[in-house]
Amino acid sequence: MTTTLRRGDGSIYLTIERNLRDDWVHARWHGRQTLGTVMDGGLTYLDMLRQEPCARLLNDHRDLVGAFTEANDWIQQVWTPLIIGAGLRYIGQVVSPDVFGQFSMEDLQQRIGDQLQIHMFENLEAAKIWLRAQE
């Protein structure tokens, strides 16, 4: 099952696929993100996990541009407790080639890394290998 979220102009900002074979959710972020897009995307993950529990998230920022630090408070204070309650335990994080996106993710890892196992990767295949090893 794939869910595509779009901005008001019709451009895609997030594609989320439930990968049943590997038992994870693959979220691929596109372009610049705002607090609103991060919240919508995060709540969409949450709904997916509540419907079909899953411990692993492949969070893919290869196409992400810019910072999203304005969303990190919400992710830390609201999303993280909810998503842990829904069963998430592991995040394989493919980092953005954009330095501002990398900075935002590093900030987030410092905030929530003691609650979820988050491992950063520069390529998708390495993240997949790590996630497959998390049972």
Coordinates of N, CA, C and O in Angstrom, one line a residue:
M1 N 0.8 -1.2 0.0 CA 0.0 0.0 0.0 C 0.9 1.2 0.0 O 1.8 1.3 0.8
T2 N 0.6 2.2 -0.9 CA 1.4 3.4 -1.0 C 0.4 4.6 -0.8 O -0.7 4.6 -1.4
T3 N 0.9 5.6 0.0 CA 0.1 6.8 0.2 C 1.0 7.9 -0.3 O 2.2 8.0 0.1
T4 N 0.4 8.8 -1.0 CA 1.2 10.0 -1.5 C 0.5 11.3 -1.0 O -0.7 11.5 -1.1
L5 N 1.3 12.1 -0.3 CA 0.8 13.4 0.2 C 1.3 14.5 -0.7 O 2.5 14.5 -1.0
R6 N 0.4 15.5 -0.9 CA 0.7 16.6 -1.9 C 0.5 17.9 -1.2 O -0.4 18.1 -0.4
R7 N 1.3 18.9 -1.7 CA 1.1 20.3 -1.3 C -0.1 20.9 -2.0 O -0.6 20.2 -3.0
G8 N -0.4 22.1 -1.6 CA -1.6 22.7 -2.3 C -1.4 22.9 -3.8 O -2.3 23.0 -4.6
D9 N -0.1 23.0 -4.3 CA 0.2 23.2 -5.7 C 0.2 21.9 -6.4 O 0.5 21.8 -7.6
G10 N 0.0 20.8 -5.7 CA -0.1 19.5 -6.4 C 1.3 18.7 -6.3 O 1.3 17.5 -6.7
S11 N 2.3 19.4 -5.9 CA 3.6 18.7 -5.8 C 3.7 17.7 -4.7 O 3.1 18.0 -3.6
I12 N 4.4 16.6 -4.8 CA 4.5 15.6 -3.8 C 5.5 16.0 -2.8 O 6.6 16.4 -3.1
Y13 N 5.1 15.9 -1.5 CA 6.1 16.1 -0.5 C 6.5 14.8 0.3 O 7.5 14.8 1.0
L14 N 5.6 13.8 0.2 CA 5.9 12.6 0.9 C 5.2 11.4 0.2 O 4.1 11.5 -0.1
T15 N 6.0 10.3 0.1 CA 5.4 9.0 -0.4 C 5.7 8.0 0.7 O 6.8 7.9 1.1
I16 N 4.7 7.3 1.2 CA 4.8 6.4 2.2 C 4.3 5.0 1.7 O 3.2 4.9 1.2
E17 N 5.2 4.0 1.8 CA 4.8 2.7 1.4 C 5.0 1.7 2.5 O 6.0 1.7 3.2
R18 N 3.9 0.9 2.7 CA 4.0 -0.2 3.7 C 4.6 -1.4 3.0 O 4.0 -2.0 2.1
N19 N 5.9 -1.7 3.3 CA 6.6 -2.8 2.7 C 6.3 -4.1 3.5 O 6.9 -4.3 4.6
L20 N 5.4 -4.9 3.1 CA 5.0 -6.1 3.8 C 6.1 -7.2 3.8 O 6.3 -7.9 4.8
R21 N 6.8 -7.3 2.7 CA 7.8 -8.3 2.6 C 8.9 -8.1 3.6 O 9.4 -9.0 4.3
D22 N 9.4 -6.9 3.8 CA 10.4 -6.6 4.7 C 9.9 -6.1 6.1 O 10.7 -5.9 7.0
D23 N 8.6 -5.9 6.2 CA 7.9 -5.5 7.4 C 8.5 -4.2 7.9 O 8.9 -4.1 9.0
W24 N 8.4 -3.1 7.1 CA 8.7 -1.8 7.5 C 7.8 -0.8 6.7 O 7.2 -1.1 5.7
V25 N 7.9 0.4 7.2 CA 7.3 1.5 6.4 C 8.4 2.3 5.8 O 9.4 2.7 6.5
H26 N 8.3 2.6 4.5 CA 9.3 3.4 3.8 C 8.7 4.7 3.5 O 7.7 4.8 2.7
A27 N 9.3 5.7 4.1 CA 8.8 7.1 3.9 C 9.8 7.9 3.1 O 11.0 8.0 3.6
R28 N 9.5 8.4 2.0 CA 10.4 9.2 1.1 C 9.9 10.6 1.0 O 8.9 10.9 0.5
W29 N 10.7 11.5 1.6 CA 10.4 12.9 1.7 C 10.9 13.6 0.5 O 12.1 13.3 0.0
H30 N 10.2 14.6 -0.1 CA 10.6 15.3 -1.3 C 10.5 16.8 -1.0 O 9.6 17.3 -0.5
G31 N 11.6 17.5 -1.4 CA 11.6 19.0 -1.4 C 11.7 19.5 0.0 O 12.2 18.9 0.9
R32 N 11.3 20.8 0.1 CA 11.3 21.5 1.4 C 10.1 21.1 2.2 O 9.0 20.9 1.7
Q33 N 10.4 21.0 3.5 CA 9.3 20.6 4.5 C 9.0 21.8 5.4 O 9.9 22.6 5.7
T34 N 7.8 21.8 5.8 CA 7.3 22.8 6.8 C 6.8 22.0 8.0 O 6.7 20.8 8.0
L35 N 6.5 22.8 9.1 CA 5.9 22.2 10.3 C 4.6 21.4 9.9 O 4.4 20.3 10.3
G36 N 3.8 22.0 9.0 CA 2.6 21.4 8.6 C 2.8 20.1 7.8 O 2.1 19.1 8.0
T37 N 3.7 20.1 6.9 CA 4.0 18.8 6.1 C 4.6 17.7 7.0 O 4.2 16.6 6.9
V38 N 5.4 18.1 7.9 CA 6.0 17.1 8.8 C 4.9 16.6 9.7 O 4.9 15.3 10.0
M39 N 4.0 17.4 10.2 CA 3.0 16.9 11.1 C 2.0 16.0 10.3 O 1.7 14.9 10.8
D40 N 1.6 16.4 9.1 CA 0.7 15.6 8.3 C 1.4 14.2 8.0 O 0.8 13.2 8.1
G41 N 2.7 14.2 7.6 CA 3.4 13.0 7.3 C 3.5 12.1 8.5 O 3.3 10.9 8.5
G42 N 3.9 12.7 9.7 CA 4.1 12.0 10.9 C 2.8 11.3 11.4 O 2.7 10.2 11.8
L43 N 1.7 12.1 11.2 CA 0.4 11.5 11.6 C -0.1 10.4 10.7 O -0.8 9.5 11.1
T44 N 0.3 10.5 9.4 CA 0.0 9.5 8.4 C 0.7 8.2 8.8 O 0.1 7.1 8.8
Y45 N 2.0 8.3 9.2 CA 2.8 7.1 9.7 C 2.0 6.5 10.8 O 1.9 5.3 10.9
L46 N 1.6 7.4 11.8 CA 1.0 6.9 13.0 C -0.3 6.1 12.7 O -0.5 5.0 13.2
D47 N -1.1 6.6 11.8 CA -2.3 5.9 11.4 C -2.0 4.6 10.7 O -2.6 3.6 11.0
M48 N -0.9 4.5 9.9 CA -0.5 3.2 9.3 C -0.1 2.2 10.4 O -0.5 1.1 10.3
L49 N 0.7 2.7 11.3 CA 1.1 1.8 12.4 C 0.0 1.3 13.3 O 0.0 0.2 13.8
R50 N -0.9 2.2 13.5 CA -2.1 1.8 14.4 C -2.9 0.7 13.7 O -3.5 -0.1 14.3
Q51 N -3.0 0.8 12.3 CA -3.8 -0.1 11.6 C -3.1 -1.5 11.5 O -3.7 -2.5 11.6
E52 N -1.8 -1.4 11.2 CA -0.9 -2.6 11.1 C 0.4 -2.3 11.8 O 1.3 -1.7 11.2
P53 N 0.5 -2.8 13.0 CA 1.7 -2.5 13.8 C 3.0 -2.9 13.1 O 3.0 -3.9 12.4
C54 N 4.0 -2.1 13.2 CA 5.3 -2.3 12.6 C 6.4 -1.6 13.4 O 6.2 -0.5 13.8
A55 N 7.5 -2.3 13.7 CA 8.5 -1.8 14.5 C 9.6 -1.0 13.8 O 10.4 -0.3 14.4
R56 N 9.6 -1.0 12.4 CA 10.7 -0.4 11.7 C 10.2 0.6 10.6 O 9.2 0.4 9.9
L57 N 11.0 1.7 10.6 CA 10.7 2.8 9.6 C 12.0 3.1 8.8 O 13.0 3.3 9.4
L58 N 11.9 3.1 7.5 CA 12.9 3.5 6.6 C 12.6 4.9 6.2 O 11.7 5.2 5.5
N59 N 13.3 5.9 6.9 CA 13.0 7.3 6.7 C 14.0 7.8 5.7 O 15.2 8.0 6.0
D60 N 13.5 8.2 4.5 CA 14.4 8.4 3.4 C 14.4 9.9 3.0 O 13.4 10.5 2.6
H61 N 15.5 10.6 3.3 CA 15.6 12.0 3.0 C 16.5 12.3 1.8 O 17.0 13.5 1.6
R62 N 16.7 11.4 0.9 CA 17.5 11.6 -0.3 C 17.1 12.8 -1.1 O 17.9 13.5 -1.7
D63 N 15.8 13.0 -1.2 CA 15.2 14.1 -2.0 C 14.8 15.3 -1.1 O 14.1 16.2 -1.6
L64 N 15.1 15.3 0.1 CA 14.7 16.4 1.0 C 15.7 17.6 0.8 O 16.9 17.4 0.6
V65 N 15.1 18.8 0.9 CA 15.9 20.0 0.7 C 15.7 20.9 1.9 O 14.6 21.2 2.3
G66 N 16.8 21.4 2.4 CA 16.6 22.4 3.5 C 16.4 21.8 4.9 O 16.3 20.6 5.1
A67 N 16.3 22.8 5.9 CA 16.1 22.4 7.3 C 14.6 22.1 7.6 O 13.8 22.7 6.9
F68 N 14.4 21.4 8.6 CA 13.1 21.2 9.2 C 13.1 21.3 10.7 O 12.2 20.7 11.4
T69 N 14.1 22.0 11.2 CA 14.3 22.1 12.7 C 13.0 22.7 13.4 O 12.8 22.3 14.5
E70 N 12.3 23.5 12.7 CA 11.1 24.1 13.4 C 10.1 23.0 13.7 O 9.2 23.2 14.6
A71 N 10.2 21.8 13.1 CA 9.3 20.7 13.4 C 9.8 19.8 14.5 O 9.1 18.9 15.1
N72 N 11.1 19.9 14.9 CA 11.7 19.0 15.8 C 11.1 19.0 17.2 O 11.0 18.0 17.9
D73 N 10.6 20.2 17.7 CA 9.9 20.2 19.0 C 8.6 19.3 19.0 O 8.4 18.5 19.9
W74 N 7.8 19.5 17.9 CA 6.6 18.7 17.7 C 7.0 17.2 17.6 O 6.3 16.4 18.3
I75 N 8.0 16.9 16.8 CA 8.4 15.5 16.7 C 8.8 14.9 18.1 O 8.3 13.8 18.4
Q76 N 9.5 15.6 18.8 CA 10.0 15.1 20.1 C 8.9 15.0 21.1 O 8.7 14.0 21.8
Q77 N 8.1 16.1 21.2 CA 7.1 16.1 22.3 C 5.8 15.4 22.0 O 5.2 14.9 22.9
V78 N 5.4 15.4 20.8 CA 4.1 14.8 20.4 C 4.2 13.5 19.6 O 3.7 12.5 20.1
W79 N 4.9 13.5 18.5 CA 5.0 12.4 17.6 C 5.7 11.2 18.3 O 5.2 10.0 18.2
T80 N 6.8 11.4 18.9 CA 7.6 10.3 19.4 C 6.9 9.5 20.4 O 6.8 8.2 20.3
P81 N 6.2 10.0 21.4 CA 5.5 9.2 22.4 C 4.3 8.4 21.7 O 4.1 7.3 22.0
L82 N 3.7 9.1 20.7 CA 2.6 8.4 20.0 C 3.1 7.3 19.2 O 2.5 6.2 19.2
I83 N 4.1 7.5 18.4 CA 4.6 6.4 17.5 C 5.2 5.3 18.3 O 5.1 4.1 17.9
I84 N 5.9 5.5 19.4 CA 6.4 4.4 20.3 C 5.2 3.6 20.8 O 5.2 2.4 20.8
G85 N 4.1 4.3 21.2 CA 2.9 3.6 21.6 C 2.3 2.8 20.6 O 1.6 1.8 20.9
A86 N 2.5 3.1 19.3 CA 2.0 2.4 18.2 C 2.9 1.2 17.8 O 2.6 0.5 16.9
G87 N 4.1 1.1 18.4 CA 5.0 0.0 18.2 C 6.3 0.3 17.5 O 7.1 -0.6 17.3
L88 N 6.6 1.5 17.0 CA 7.8 1.8 16.3 C 9.0 1.7 17.3 O 8.9 2.2 18.4
R89 N 10.1 1.0 16.9 CA 11.3 0.9 17.7 C 12.6 1.3 17.0 O 13.5 1.6 17.6
Y90 N 12.6 1.1 15.6 CA 13.8 1.3 14.9 C 13.6 2.3 13.7 O 12.6 2.1 13.0
I91 N 14.5 3.2 13.5 CA 14.5 4.1 12.4 C 15.8 4.0 11.6 O 16.8 4.3 12.2
G92 N 15.7 3.5 10.4 CA 16.9 3.6 9.5 C 16.8 4.9 8.7 O 15.9 5.0 7.9
Q93 N 17.6 5.8 9.0 CA 17.5 7.2 8.5 C 18.5 7.4 7.4 O 19.8 7.4 7.6
V94 N 18.0 7.6 6.1 CA 18.9 7.9 5.0 C 19.0 9.4 5.0 O 17.9 10.1 4.8
V95 N 20.2 10.0 5.2 CA 20.3 11.4 5.4 C 20.2 12.1 4.0 O 20.6 11.6 3.0
S96 N 19.8 13.4 4.1 CA 19.8 14.3 2.9 C 21.2 14.6 2.5 O 22.1 14.8 3.3
P97 N 21.4 14.8 1.2 CA 22.7 15.4 0.7 C 22.8 16.8 1.1 O 23.9 17.4 1.1
D98 N 21.7 17.5 1.5 CA 21.7 18.9 1.9 C 22.1 19.0 3.3 O 21.6 18.4 4.2
V99 N 23.1 19.9 3.5 CA 23.7 20.0 4.9 C 22.7 20.5 5.9 O 22.8 20.1 7.1
F100 N 21.8 21.3 5.5 CA 20.8 21.8 6.4 C 19.8 20.7 6.9 O 19.4 20.6 8.0
G101 N 19.5 19.8 5.9 CA 18.7 18.6 6.3 C 19.4 17.7 7.2 O 18.9 17.1 8.1
Q102 N 20.7 17.6 7.0 CA 21.6 16.7 7.8 C 21.6 17.3 9.3 O 21.5 16.6 10.2
F103 N 21.8 18.6 9.3 CA 21.8 19.3 10.6 C 20.5 19.1 11.4 O 20.5 18.8 12.6
S104 N 19.4 19.2 10.7 CA 18.1 19.0 11.3 C 17.9 17.6 11.9 O 17.4 17.4 13.0
M105 N 18.4 16.6 11.1 CA 18.3 15.2 11.5 C 19.2 14.9 12.7 O 18.8 14.2 13.6
E106 N 20.4 15.5 12.7 CA 21.3 15.3 13.8 C 20.7 15.9 15.1 O 20.8 15.3 16.2
D107 N 20.1 17.1 15.0 CA 19.4 17.7 16.1 C 18.3 16.8 16.6 O 18.2 16.5 17.8
L108 N 17.5 16.2 15.7 CA 16.4 15.3 16.1 C 16.9 14.1 16.8 O 16.4 13.6 17.8
Q109 N 18.0 13.5 16.2 CA 18.6 12.3 16.8 C 19.0 12.5 18.3 O 18.8 11.7 19.1
Q110 N 19.6 13.7 18.5 CA 20.0 14.0 19.9 C 18.8 14.1 20.8 O 18.9 13.8 22.0
R111 N 17.7 14.6 20.3 CA 16.5 14.8 21.1 C 15.7 13.4 21.4 O 15.2 13.3 22.5
I112 N 15.7 12.5 20.4 CA 14.9 11.3 20.6 C 15.7 10.0 20.5 O 15.1 8.9 20.7
G113 N 16.9 10.1 20.3 CA 17.8 8.9 20.2 C 17.8 8.0 21.4 O 18.2 6.8 21.3
D114 N 17.4 8.5 22.6 CA 17.4 7.6 23.7 C 16.0 6.9 23.9 O 15.9 6.0 24.7
Q115 N 15.1 7.2 23.0 CA 13.8 6.6 23.0 C 13.6 5.6 21.9 O 12.8 4.7 22.0
L116 N 14.2 5.8 20.7 CA 14.1 5.0 19.6 C 15.5 4.7 19.1 O 16.4 5.5 19.2
Q117 N 15.7 3.5 18.5 CA 17.0 3.3 17.9 C 17.0 3.9 16.5 O 16.3 3.5 15.6
I118 N 17.8 5.0 16.3 CA 17.9 5.7 15.1 C 19.4 5.5 14.6 O 20.3 5.9 15.3
H119 N 19.5 5.0 13.4 CA 20.9 4.9 12.8 C 20.8 5.6 11.5 O 19.9 5.5 10.7
M120 N 21.9 6.4 11.3 CA 22.0 7.3 10.1 C 22.8 6.6 9.0 O 23.8 5.9 9.3
F121 N 22.4 6.8 7.8 CA 23.0 6.1 6.6 C 23.1 7.1 5.5 O 22.2 8.0 5.3
E122 N 24.2 7.0 4.7 CA 24.3 7.9 3.5 C 23.7 7.3 2.3 O 23.5 8.0 1.3
N123 N 23.3 6.0 2.3 CA 22.7 5.4 1.2 C 21.6 4.4 1.6 O 21.6 3.9 2.7
L124 N 20.7 4.2 0.7 CA 19.4 3.5 1.0 C 19.8 2.0 1.3 O 19.2 1.4 2.2
E125 N 20.6 1.4 0.5 CA 20.9 0.0 0.7 C 21.5 -0.4 2.1 O 21.1 -1.4 2.7
A126 N 22.3 0.5 2.6 CA 22.9 0.3 3.9 C 21.8 0.4 5.0 O 21.8 -0.4 5.9
A127 N 20.9 1.3 4.8 CA 19.8 1.4 5.8 C 18.9 0.2 5.7 O 18.5 -0.3 6.8
K128 N 18.6 -0.3 4.5 CA 17.8 -1.5 4.4 C 18.5 -2.7 5.1 O 17.8 -3.5 5.8
I129 N 19.8 -2.9 4.9 CA 20.5 -4.0 5.5 C 20.4 -3.9 7.0 O 20.1 -4.9 7.7
W130 N 20.6 -2.7 7.6 CA 20.5 -2.6 9.0 C 19.1 -2.9 9.5 O 18.9 -3.6 10.5
L131 N 18.1 -2.3 8.8 CA 16.7 -2.5 9.3 C 16.3 -4.0 9.2 O 15.6 -4.5 10.1
R132 N 16.8 -4.7 8.2 CA 16.5 -6.2 8.1 C 17.0 -6.9 9.3 O 16.5 -8.0 9.7
A133 N 18.1 -6.4 9.9 CA 18.8 -7.1 11.0 C 18.0 -6.8 12.3 O 18.3 -7.5 13.3
Q134 N 17.1 -5.9 12.3 CA 16.4 -5.5 13.6 C 15.1 -6.3 13.7 O 14.2 -6.2 12.9
E135 N 15.1 -7.2 14.6 CA 13.9 -8.1 14.7 C 13.2 -7.9 16.0 O 13.7 -7.8 17.0

